[in-house]
Amino acid sequence: MKTSDKHAALAAATLTDPRWAAVQARDARADGTFFYSVRTTGVYCRPSCGARPARPENVAFYDSTAAAERAGFRPCKRCKPDQPSLQEQHAAMITEACRLIENAETPPTLEQLTKPSGLSPFHFHRVFKAVTGLTPKQYAAAHRARRVRRELDRGGSVTEAIFDAGYNASSRFYEVSNQMLGMTPSSYRAGGVDHDIRFAIGECSLGAILVAQSERGVCAILFGDDPDALARDLQDRFPKANLIGGDHAFEQLVARVVGFVEAPALGLDLPLDVRGTAFQQRVWQALREIPAGVTVSYSDIAQRIGSPKAVRAVAGACAANMLAVAIPCHRVVRNDGGLSGYRWGVERKRALLAREAKA
Ligand SMILES: [Zn+2]
């Protein structure tokens, strides 16, 4: 083949690869999902690298840093693809801050939260808001609200729930409960009559994705092929809710959820509005403790929640999950490692697991 033909063939291979568009857009959301090398410089980069754009005939793609290094390339000094990205560092830092808030009896001050990160309180506050969509103060309030809901779901009385969550005067709880639960405690128990749920439908690598949020947190992440069917599914699941199409601010939240679906290892630190029976909640909590890249069996989960015989009920709880990926029911497989079912289609399960195995 003549050199010019060879160049043309190499360029065509790059130009037709969907990853090339992410490189050209320097799309930080693609970071961690692949790496690319540049033959002329001998380095490999993450998609968002700010270096001068490479010519397509000199570019090759890799699923991991190890693959790029095996091919003889060294990490770019500018985007440091062999080290955690800024996005990953921020996610780790904010996850740590969220755990601090969740474990504290009284909400930590901004100074206490900021200290481990070494950032200025102003910068930290901005990163926290960008990652979670909430200020640290709002996150603490949402977490406290979650504790109240957990108590209510367990069937405790409203007063017990209030005391267990650390509120010392019922009157104060009722003052803020509308904001916190999105409704008053008694109507929450009754199944959420007439509350608002915002939603939007977007596209991700797994097809159409619907993200819905109540005032309490993200309450549904659904996959499908048909956007209309997704909207009907949401209505069926929340028959009493008032569904509202998302505004611009909500679209940004959907973009964050899509980013998380594309790179689950980053974690999603938005408050979740998890609705289910006490048993389902135990199963879902156990699922959330399975790290990305790991699979377990239905009987493992049954063991972990202390009901070793409830394997079928565990499978049922997985099938009832409304928060795809955030509650990672795709990480549960058969005892023999077979994929078994997935409520959003076994092909999507396979794709999610393949992606996590690489990361
Ligand atoms: Zn680079």
mmCIF file of C-alpha atoms and ligand atoms in Angstrom:
data_model
loop_
_atom_site.group_PDB
_atom_site.id
_atom_site.type_symbol
_atom_site.label_atom_id
_atom_site.label_comp_id
_atom_site.label_asym_id
_atom_site.label_seq_id
_atom_site.Cartn_x
_atom_site.Cartn_y
_atom_site.Cartn_z
ATOM 1 C CA MET A 1 0.000 0.000 0.000
ATOM 2 C CA LYS A 2 1.289 3.513 -0.761
ATOM 3 C CA THR A 3 2.009 5.677 2.295
ATOM 4 C CA SER A 4 -0.777 8.087 1.403
ATOM 5 C CA ASP A 5 -3.307 5.208 1.114
ATOM 6 C CA LYS A 6 -2.167 3.857 4.456
ATOM 7 C CA HIS A 7 -2.679 7.289 6.043
ATOM 8 C CA ALA A 8 -6.121 7.538 4.517
ATOM 9 C CA ALA A 9 -7.077 4.097 5.870
ATOM 10 C CA LEU A 10 -5.794 4.941 9.358
ATOM 11 C CA ALA A 11 -7.608 8.278 9.296
ATOM 12 C CA ALA A 12 -10.852 6.634 8.173
ATOM 13 C CA ALA A 13 -10.672 4.122 11.050
ATOM 14 C CA THR A 14 -10.417 7.027 13.522
ATOM 15 C CA LEU A 15 -13.006 9.252 11.846
ATOM 16 C CA THR A 16 -15.646 6.511 11.902
ATOM 17 C CA ASP A 17 -14.989 5.664 15.561
ATOM 18 C CA PRO A 18 -17.610 7.290 17.851
ATOM 19 C CA ARG A 19 -14.851 8.005 20.387
ATOM 20 C CA TRP A 20 -13.209 10.475 17.991
ATOM 21 C CA ALA A 21 -16.105 12.917 18.481
ATOM 22 C CA ALA A 22 -15.485 12.877 22.259
ATOM 23 C CA VAL A 23 -11.780 13.608 21.669
ATOM 24 C CA GLN A 24 -12.594 16.511 19.362
ATOM 25 C CA ALA A 25 -15.079 17.903 21.874
ATOM 26 C CA ARG A 26 -12.557 17.292 24.711
ATOM 27 C CA ASP A 27 -15.519 15.800 26.496
ATOM 28 C CA ALA A 28 -14.639 15.347 30.186
ATOM 29 C CA ARG A 29 -17.655 13.059 30.574
ATOM 30 C CA ALA A 30 -15.835 10.478 28.445
ATOM 31 C CA ASP A 31 -12.796 10.511 30.763
ATOM 32 C CA GLY A 32 -12.203 7.097 32.271
ATOM 33 C CA THR A 33 -14.201 5.311 29.570
ATOM 34 C CA PHE A 34 -11.259 5.198 27.106
ATOM 35 C CA PHE A 35 -7.809 6.634 26.284
ATOM 36 C CA TYR A 36 -6.215 7.586 22.983
ATOM 37 C CA SER A 37 -2.627 7.559 21.773
ATOM 38 C CA VAL A 38 -0.869 9.895 19.362
ATOM 39 C CA ARG A 39 1.703 8.087 17.210
ATOM 40 C CA THR A 40 3.773 11.180 16.422
ATOM 41 C CA THR A 41 4.344 12.185 20.059
ATOM 42 C CA GLY A 42 4.411 8.714 21.636
ATOM 43 C CA VAL A 43 1.995 9.697 24.420
ATOM 44 C CA TYR A 44 -1.524 8.701 25.364
ATOM 45 C CA CYS A 45 -4.201 11.039 26.720
ATOM 46 C CA ARG A 46 -7.610 11.126 28.319
ATOM 47 C CA PRO A 47 -10.430 12.409 26.044
ATOM 48 C CA SER A 48 -10.552 15.855 27.703
ATOM 49 C CA CYS A 49 -6.820 16.578 27.244
ATOM 50 C CA GLY A 50 -6.213 20.210 26.308
ATOM 51 C CA ALA A 51 -3.202 19.432 24.109
ATOM 52 C CA ARG A 52 -3.098 20.486 20.444
ATOM 53 C CA PRO A 53 -5.528 18.314 18.443
ATOM 54 C CA ALA A 54 -3.896 15.260 16.859
ATOM 55 C CA ARG A 55 -4.387 14.254 13.223
ATOM 56 C CA PRO A 56 -6.826 11.357 12.915
ATOM 57 C CA GLU A 57 -4.328 9.106 11.067
ATOM 58 C CA ASN A 58 -2.020 9.231 14.135
ATOM 59 C CA VAL A 59 -4.677 8.311 16.713
ATOM 60 C CA ALA A 60 -5.568 4.927 18.243
ATOM 61 C CA PHE A 61 -8.031 4.118 21.048
ATOM 62 C CA TYR A 62 -7.629 1.956 24.168
ATOM 63 C CA ASP A 63 -9.981 0.778 26.882
ATOM 64 C CA SER A 64 -7.395 1.120 29.654
ATOM 65 C CA THR A 65 -4.118 2.861 30.476
ATOM 66 C CA ALA A 66 -2.499 -0.588 30.654
ATOM 67 C CA ALA A 67 -3.481 -1.320 27.040
ATOM 68 C CA ALA A 68 -2.041 2.017 25.884
ATOM 69 C CA GLU A 69 1.220 1.333 27.732
ATOM 70 C CA ARG A 70 1.453 -2.191 26.307
ATOM 71 C CA ALA A 71 1.212 -0.595 22.877
ATOM 72 C CA GLY A 72 4.343 1.412 23.763
ATOM 73 C CA PHE A 73 2.882 4.802 24.701
ATOM 74 C CA ARG A 74 3.661 6.857 27.817
ATOM 75 C CA PRO A 75 1.203 9.001 29.804
ATOM 76 C CA CYS A 76 0.785 12.609 28.651
ATOM 77 C CA LYS A 77 2.337 15.062 31.127
ATOM 78 C CA ARG A 78 -0.482 17.505 30.623
ATOM 79 C CA CYS A 79 -3.649 15.431 31.267
ATOM 80 C CA LYS A 80 -1.894 12.758 33.404
ATOM 81 C CA PRO A 81 -4.148 9.903 32.223
ATOM 82 C CA ASP A 82 -2.494 7.441 34.648
ATOM 83 C CA GLN A 83 -3.653 9.478 37.654
ATOM 84 C CA PRO A 84 -7.217 10.114 38.885
ATOM 85 C CA SER A 85 -8.874 12.863 36.835
ATOM 86 C CA LEU A 86 -9.915 16.109 38.469
ATOM 87 C CA GLN A 87 -13.483 14.861 38.195
ATOM 88 C CA GLU A 88 -12.582 11.627 40.033
ATOM 89 C CA GLN A 89 -10.622 13.552 42.670
ATOM 90 C CA HIS A 90 -13.589 15.856 43.211
ATOM 91 C CA ALA A 91 -15.998 12.911 43.384
ATOM 92 C CA ALA A 92 -13.790 11.202 45.996
ATOM 93 C CA MET A 93 -13.438 14.407 48.018
ATOM 94 C CA ILE A 94 -17.165 15.148 47.983
ATOM 95 C CA THR A 95 -18.036 11.533 48.798
ATOM 96 C CA GLU A 96 -15.842 11.841 51.879
ATOM 97 C CA ALA A 97 -17.580 15.101 52.864
ATOM 98 C CA CYS A 98 -21.015 13.480 52.408
ATOM 99 C CA ARG A 99 -19.992 10.612 54.706
ATOM 100 C CA LEU A 100 -18.831 13.188 57.294
ATOM 101 C CA ILE A 101 -22.239 14.874 57.137
ATOM 102 C CA GLU A 102 -24.097 11.567 57.330
ATOM 103 C CA ASN A 103 -22.153 10.312 60.331
ATOM 104 C CA ALA A 104 -22.205 13.519 62.365
ATOM 105 C CA GLU A 105 -24.726 14.030 65.150
ATOM 106 C CA THR A 106 -24.826 17.762 64.486
ATOM 107 C CA PRO A 107 -24.085 19.024 60.947
ATOM 108 C CA PRO A 108 -20.350 19.849 60.526
ATOM 109 C CA THR A 109 -19.378 23.456 59.777
ATOM 110 C CA LEU A 110 -18.133 24.382 56.310
ATOM 111 C CA GLU A 111 -14.607 24.753 57.784
ATOM 112 C CA GLN A 112 -14.717 21.212 59.188
ATOM 113 C CA LEU A 113 -15.890 19.836 55.833
ATOM 114 C CA THR A 114 -13.329 21.794 53.838
ATOM 115 C CA LYS A 115 -10.283 20.924 55.943
ATOM 116 C CA PRO A 116 -9.418 17.445 54.542
ATOM 117 C CA SER A 117 -9.573 18.749 50.957
ATOM 118 C CA GLY A 118 -7.087 21.585 51.426
ATOM 119 C CA LEU A 119 -9.314 23.839 49.279
ATOM 120 C CA SER A 120 -10.622 27.247 50.280
ATOM 121 C CA PRO A 121 -14.153 27.124 51.760
ATOM 122 C CA PHE A 122 -15.392 29.135 48.766
ATOM 123 C CA HIS A 123 -13.913 26.715 46.204
ATOM 124 C CA PHE A 124 -15.024 23.668 48.199
ATOM 125 C CA HIS A 125 -18.590 24.963 48.410
ATOM 126 C CA ARG A 126 -18.651 25.449 44.638
ATOM 127 C CA VAL A 127 -17.308 21.937 43.924
ATOM 128 C CA PHE A 128 -19.775 20.406 46.396
ATOM 129 C CA LYS A 129 -22.666 22.141 44.659
ATOM 130 C CA ALA A 130 -21.417 21.125 41.203
ATOM 131 C CA VAL A 131 -21.113 17.455 42.195
ATOM 132 C CA THR A 132 -24.269 17.023 44.285
ATOM 133 C CA GLY A 133 -26.551 19.787 43.011
ATOM 134 C CA LEU A 134 -26.963 20.864 46.642
ATOM 135 C CA THR A 135 -25.085 23.051 49.091
ATOM 136 C CA PRO A 136 -23.549 21.204 52.091
ATOM 137 C CA LYS A 137 -26.315 22.681 54.252
ATOM 138 C CA GLN A 138 -29.049 21.421 51.898
ATOM 139 C CA TYR A 139 -27.366 18.020 51.758
ATOM 140 C CA ALA A 140 -27.352 17.806 55.565
ATOM 141 C CA ALA A 141 -31.065 18.728 55.625
ATOM 142 C CA ALA A 142 -31.815 16.130 52.938
ATOM 143 C CA HIS A 143 -29.915 13.480 54.862
ATOM 144 C CA ARG A 144 -31.826 14.268 58.046
ATOM 145 C CA ALA A 145 -35.068 14.049 56.063
ATOM 146 C CA ARG A 146 -33.982 10.680 54.752
ATOM 147 C CA ARG A 147 -33.566 9.396 58.305
ATOM 148 C CA VAL A 148 -37.117 10.493 59.125
ATOM 149 C CA ARG A 149 -38.433 8.706 56.031
ATOM 150 C CA ARG A 150 -36.548 5.545 56.884
ATOM 151 C CA GLU A 151 -38.192 5.508 60.309
ATOM 152 C CA LEU A 152 -41.617 6.119 58.772
ATOM 153 C CA ASP A 153 -41.053 3.330 56.257
ATOM 154 C CA ARG A 154 -40.113 1.004 59.078
ATOM 155 C CA GLY A 155 -43.611 1.593 60.399
ATOM 156 C CA GLY A 156 -42.634 3.621 63.441
ATOM 157 C CA SER A 157 -44.874 6.405 64.604
ATOM 158 C CA VAL A 158 -44.337 9.885 63.238
ATOM 159 C CA THR A 159 -43.220 11.081 66.673
ATOM 160 C CA GLU A 160 -40.680 8.277 67.033
ATOM 161 C CA ALA A 161 -39.335 9.027 63.590
ATOM 162 C CA ILE A 162 -38.867 12.652 64.550
ATOM 163 C CA PHE A 163 -36.977 11.845 67.738
ATOM 164 C CA ASP A 164 -34.839 9.168 66.101
ATOM 165 C CA ALA A 165 -33.735 11.598 63.434
ATOM 166 C CA GLY A 166 -32.496 14.002 66.068
ATOM 167 C CA TYR A 167 -35.259 16.593 66.063
ATOM 168 C CA ASN A 168 -36.068 17.483 69.624
ATOM 169 C CA ALA A 169 -39.301 19.350 69.216
ATOM 170 C CA SER A 170 -42.185 18.026 67.159
ATOM 171 C CA SER A 171 -43.442 21.484 66.357
ATOM 172 C CA ARG A 172 -40.166 22.375 64.682
ATOM 173 C CA PHE A 173 -40.326 19.236 62.577
ATOM 174 C CA TYR A 174 -43.818 20.049 61.358
ATOM 175 C CA GLU A 175 -42.690 23.545 60.456
ATOM 176 C CA VAL A 176 -40.073 22.179 58.080
ATOM 177 C CA SER A 177 -41.582 18.841 57.145
ATOM 178 C CA ASN A 178 -43.243 20.094 54.001
ATOM 179 C CA GLN A 179 -39.894 21.180 52.644
ATOM 180 C CA MET A 180 -38.158 18.063 53.865
ATOM 181 C CA LEU A 181 -40.401 15.246 52.839
ATOM 182 C CA GLY A 182 -42.016 17.108 50.010
ATOM 183 C CA MET A 183 -45.265 16.617 51.921
ATOM 184 C CA THR A 184 -46.436 16.234 55.480
ATOM 185 C CA PRO A 185 -45.561 13.011 57.333
ATOM 186 C CA SER A 186 -49.110 11.674 57.329
ATOM 187 C CA SER A 187 -49.628 12.109 53.590
ATOM 188 C CA TYR A 188 -46.246 10.502 52.978
ATOM 189 C CA ARG A 189 -47.477 7.440 54.837
ATOM 190 C CA ALA A 190 -50.588 7.445 52.680
ATOM 191 C CA GLY A 191 -48.539 7.078 49.514
ATOM 192 C CA GLY A 192 -47.768 10.589 48.386
ATOM 193 C CA VAL A 193 -50.972 12.077 47.093
ATOM 194 C CA ASP A 194 -50.590 14.982 44.697
ATOM 195 C CA HIS A 195 -46.913 15.672 45.158
ATOM 196 C CA ASP A 196 -44.789 16.946 42.280
ATOM 197 C CA ILE A 197 -42.288 14.801 40.420
ATOM 198 C CA ARG A 198 -40.056 16.440 37.824
ATOM 199 C CA PHE A 199 -38.701 14.295 35.055
ATOM 200 C CA ALA A 200 -36.814 14.428 31.783
ATOM 201 C CA ILE A 201 -35.869 11.885 29.160
ATOM 202 C CA GLY A 202 -32.440 11.877 27.564
ATOM 203 C CA GLU A 203 -30.133 9.648 25.589
ATOM 204 C CA CYS A 204 -27.226 7.631 26.902
ATOM 205 C CA SER A 205 -25.101 4.844 25.474
ATOM 206 C CA LEU A 206 -27.738 2.340 26.699
ATOM 207 C CA GLY A 207 -30.616 4.021 24.834
ATOM 208 C CA ALA A 208 -33.308 6.303 26.213
ATOM 209 C CA ILE A 209 -33.027 7.204 29.896
ATOM 210 C CA LEU A 210 -35.669 8.755 32.123
ATOM 211 C CA VAL A 211 -34.612 10.556 35.297
ATOM 212 C CA ALA A 212 -37.242 11.689 37.811
ATOM 213 C CA GLN A 213 -36.869 13.637 41.022
ATOM 214 C CA SER A 214 -39.279 14.353 43.823
ATOM 215 C CA GLU A 215 -38.585 17.087 46.332
ATOM 216 C CA ARG A 216 -36.838 14.401 48.356
ATOM 217 C CA GLY A 217 -34.351 13.194 45.795
ATOM 218 C CA VAL A 218 -33.932 11.193 42.604
ATOM 219 C CA CYS A 219 -36.850 8.735 42.632
ATOM 220 C CA ALA A 220 -36.503 6.953 39.278
ATOM 221 C CA ILE A 221 -33.807 6.145 36.717
ATOM 222 C CA LEU A 222 -35.314 4.016 33.935
ATOM 223 C CA PHE A 223 -33.897 2.696 30.651
ATOM 224 C CA GLY A 224 -35.788 1.804 27.491
ATOM 225 C CA ASP A 225 -35.976 2.071 23.737
ATOM 226 C CA ASP A 226 -39.137 4.157 23.538
ATOM 227 C CA PRO A 227 -39.315 7.534 25.360
ATOM 228 C CA ASP A 228 -43.146 7.478 25.463
ATOM 229 C CA ALA A 229 -43.164 4.048 27.097
ATOM 230 C CA LEU A 230 -40.741 5.363 29.726
ATOM 231 C CA ALA A 231 -43.047 8.273 30.562
ATOM 232 C CA ARG A 232 -46.024 5.872 30.881
ATOM 233 C CA ASP A 233 -43.959 3.590 33.106
ATOM 234 C CA LEU A 234 -43.212 6.542 35.394
ATOM 235 C CA GLN A 235 -46.904 7.419 35.599
ATOM 236 C CA ASP A 236 -47.734 3.804 36.517
ATOM 237 C CA ARG A 237 -45.167 3.790 39.284
ATOM 238 C CA PHE A 238 -46.288 7.110 40.764
ATOM 239 C CA PRO A 239 -50.014 7.095 40.000
ATOM 240 C CA LYS A 240 -50.867 9.834 42.475
ATOM 241 C CA ALA A 241 -48.021 12.169 41.609
ATOM 242 C CA ASN A 242 -48.201 15.310 39.563
ATOM 243 C CA LEU A 243 -45.629 14.753 36.783
ATOM 244 C CA ILE A 244 -43.884 17.845 35.439
ATOM 245 C CA GLY A 245 -41.508 17.983 32.461
ATOM 246 C CA GLY A 246 -38.055 19.190 33.465
ATOM 247 C CA ASP A 247 -36.859 22.763 33.090
ATOM 248 C CA HIS A 248 -33.336 23.785 32.136
ATOM 249 C CA ALA A 249 -31.870 23.323 35.624
ATOM 250 C CA PHE A 250 -33.331 19.843 35.677
ATOM 251 C CA GLU A 251 -31.701 18.981 32.339
ATOM 252 C CA GLN A 252 -28.355 19.580 34.032
ATOM 253 C CA LEU A 253 -29.232 17.060 36.717
ATOM 254 C CA VAL A 254 -30.134 14.563 34.002
ATOM 255 C CA ALA A 255 -26.755 15.214 32.394
ATOM 256 C CA ARG A 256 -25.084 14.365 35.703
ATOM 257 C CA VAL A 257 -27.052 11.133 36.019
ATOM 258 C CA VAL A 258 -26.130 10.218 32.427
ATOM 259 C CA GLY A 259 -22.467 10.918 33.236
ATOM 260 C CA PHE A 260 -22.782 8.586 36.205
ATOM 261 C CA VAL A 261 -24.419 5.863 34.085
ATOM 262 C CA GLU A 262 -21.513 6.132 31.616
ATOM 263 C CA ALA A 263 -18.928 5.927 34.433
ATOM 264 C CA PRO A 264 -20.582 4.313 37.482
ATOM 265 C CA ALA A 265 -17.296 4.110 39.411
ATOM 266 C CA LEU A 266 -17.506 7.889 39.906
ATOM 267 C CA GLY A 267 -20.503 7.411 42.175
ATOM 268 C CA LEU A 268 -23.713 9.419 42.294
ATOM 269 C CA ASP A 269 -23.945 11.507 45.403
ATOM 270 C CA LEU A 270 -27.380 12.952 44.817
ATOM 271 C CA PRO A 271 -29.962 12.250 47.493
ATOM 272 C CA LEU A 272 -32.119 9.317 46.428
ATOM 273 C CA ASP A 273 -35.811 9.021 47.169
ATOM 274 C CA VAL A 274 -35.983 5.255 47.633
ATOM 275 C CA ARG A 275 -39.490 3.831 47.964
ATOM 276 C CA GLY A 276 -40.173 0.256 48.850
ATOM 277 C CA THR A 277 -41.098 -2.173 51.575
ATOM 278 C CA ALA A 278 -38.725 -2.667 54.512
ATOM 279 C CA PHE A 279 -37.492 -5.904 52.903
ATOM 280 C CA GLN A 280 -36.840 -4.252 49.526
ATOM 281 C CA GLN A 281 -34.982 -1.434 51.243
ATOM 282 C CA ARG A 282 -32.687 -3.963 52.978
ATOM 283 C CA VAL A 283 -31.953 -5.654 49.661
ATOM 284 C CA TRP A 284 -31.329 -2.326 47.906
ATOM 285 C CA GLN A 285 -29.029 -1.147 50.675
ATOM 286 C CA ALA A 286 -27.011 -4.381 50.290
ATOM 287 C CA LEU A 287 -26.856 -3.786 46.513
ATOM 288 C CA ARG A 288 -25.492 -0.281 47.051
ATOM 289 C CA GLU A 289 -22.597 -1.787 49.006
ATOM 290 C CA ILE A 290 -21.391 -3.850 45.993
ATOM 291 C CA PRO A 291 -18.538 -1.887 44.407
ATOM 292 C CA ALA A 292 -18.325 -1.296 40.643
ATOM 293 C CA GLY A 293 -16.500 -4.132 38.889
ATOM 294 C CA VAL A 294 -17.736 -6.770 41.353
ATOM 295 C CA THR A 295 -20.662 -9.174 40.917
ATOM 296 C CA VAL A 296 -22.451 -11.217 43.574
ATOM 297 C CA SER A 297 -25.175 -13.856 43.451
ATOM 298 C CA TYR A 298 -28.775 -13.581 44.643
ATOM 299 C CA SER A 299 -27.951 -16.008 47.470
ATOM 300 C CA ASP A 300 -24.978 -13.814 48.528
ATOM 301 C CA ILE A 301 -27.380 -10.910 48.953
ATOM 302 C CA ALA A 302 -29.884 -13.090 50.824
ATOM 303 C CA GLN A 303 -27.046 -14.085 53.209
ATOM 304 C CA ARG A 304 -25.882 -10.504 53.631
ATOM 305 C CA ILE A 305 -29.285 -9.251 54.711
ATOM 306 C CA GLY A 306 -29.619 -12.148 57.157
ATOM 307 C CA SER A 307 -32.392 -13.992 55.245
ATOM 308 C CA PRO A 308 -30.415 -16.801 53.544
ATOM 309 C CA LYS A 309 -33.565 -18.580 52.356
ATOM 310 C CA ALA A 310 -35.137 -15.523 50.735
ATOM 311 C CA VAL A 311 -33.318 -15.906 47.395
ATOM 312 C CA ARG A 312 -36.485 -15.577 45.292
ATOM 313 C CA ALA A 313 -37.646 -12.565 47.279
ATOM 314 C CA VAL A 314 -34.211 -10.970 46.695
ATOM 315 C CA ALA A 315 -34.632 -11.516 42.945
ATOM 316 C CA GLY A 316 -38.091 -9.936 43.235
ATOM 317 C CA ALA A 317 -36.665 -6.880 45.020
ATOM 318 C CA CYS A 318 -34.012 -6.523 42.283
ATOM 319 C CA ALA A 319 -36.761 -6.613 39.661
ATOM 320 C CA ALA A 320 -38.736 -3.932 41.551
ATOM 321 C CA ASN A 321 -35.788 -1.517 41.612
ATOM 322 C CA MET A 322 -36.687 1.872 40.127
ATOM 323 C CA LEU A 323 -33.205 3.404 40.301
ATOM 324 C CA ALA A 324 -31.115 1.743 37.599
ATOM 325 C CA VAL A 325 -27.346 1.821 38.238
ATOM 326 C CA ALA A 326 -27.754 4.001 41.373
ATOM 327 C CA ILE A 327 -29.046 0.849 43.048
ATOM 328 C CA PRO A 328 -26.795 -1.501 41.082
ATOM 329 C CA CYS A 329 -29.045 -4.541 40.666
ATOM 330 C CA HIS A 330 -27.067 -5.252 37.453
ATOM 331 C CA ARG A 331 -24.211 -6.489 39.684
ATOM 332 C CA VAL A 332 -26.288 -9.473 40.825
ATOM 333 C CA VAL A 333 -25.824 -12.631 38.728
ATOM 334 C CA ARG A 334 -26.715 -16.316 38.984
ATOM 335 C CA ASN A 335 -24.698 -18.647 41.254
ATOM 336 C CA ASP A 336 -22.934 -20.043 38.185
ATOM 337 C CA GLY A 337 -22.026 -16.509 37.033
ATOM 338 C CA GLY A 338 -24.740 -16.489 34.320
ATOM 339 C CA LEU A 339 -26.275 -13.065 33.715
ATOM 340 C CA SER A 340 -29.874 -14.005 34.572
ATOM 341 C CA GLY A 341 -32.488 -11.304 34.054
ATOM 342 C CA TYR A 342 -32.444 -7.517 34.149
ATOM 343 C CA ARG A 343 -35.572 -5.464 34.209
ATOM 344 C CA TRP A 344 -34.138 -3.122 31.593
ATOM 345 C CA GLY A 345 -32.957 -5.923 29.291
ATOM 346 C CA VAL A 346 -30.108 -8.370 29.642
ATOM 347 C CA GLU A 347 -28.098 -6.638 26.877
ATOM 348 C CA ARG A 348 -27.960 -3.472 28.978
ATOM 349 C CA LYS A 349 -26.831 -5.541 31.970
ATOM 350 C CA ARG A 350 -24.076 -7.095 29.869
ATOM 351 C CA ALA A 351 -22.948 -3.658 28.633
ATOM 352 C CA LEU A 352 -22.882 -2.190 32.155
ATOM 353 C CA LEU A 353 -20.895 -5.117 33.562
ATOM 354 C CA ALA A 354 -18.416 -5.101 30.660
ATOM 355 C CA ARG A 355 -17.821 -1.382 31.189
ATOM 356 C CA GLU A 356 -17.293 -1.771 34.943
ATOM 357 C CA ALA A 357 -14.959 -4.768 34.505
ATOM 358 C CA LYS A 358 -12.656 -2.585 32.398
ATOM 359 C CA ALA A 359 -12.549 0.428 34.684
HETATM 360 ZN ZN ZN B 1 -2.915 14.632 27.317
#
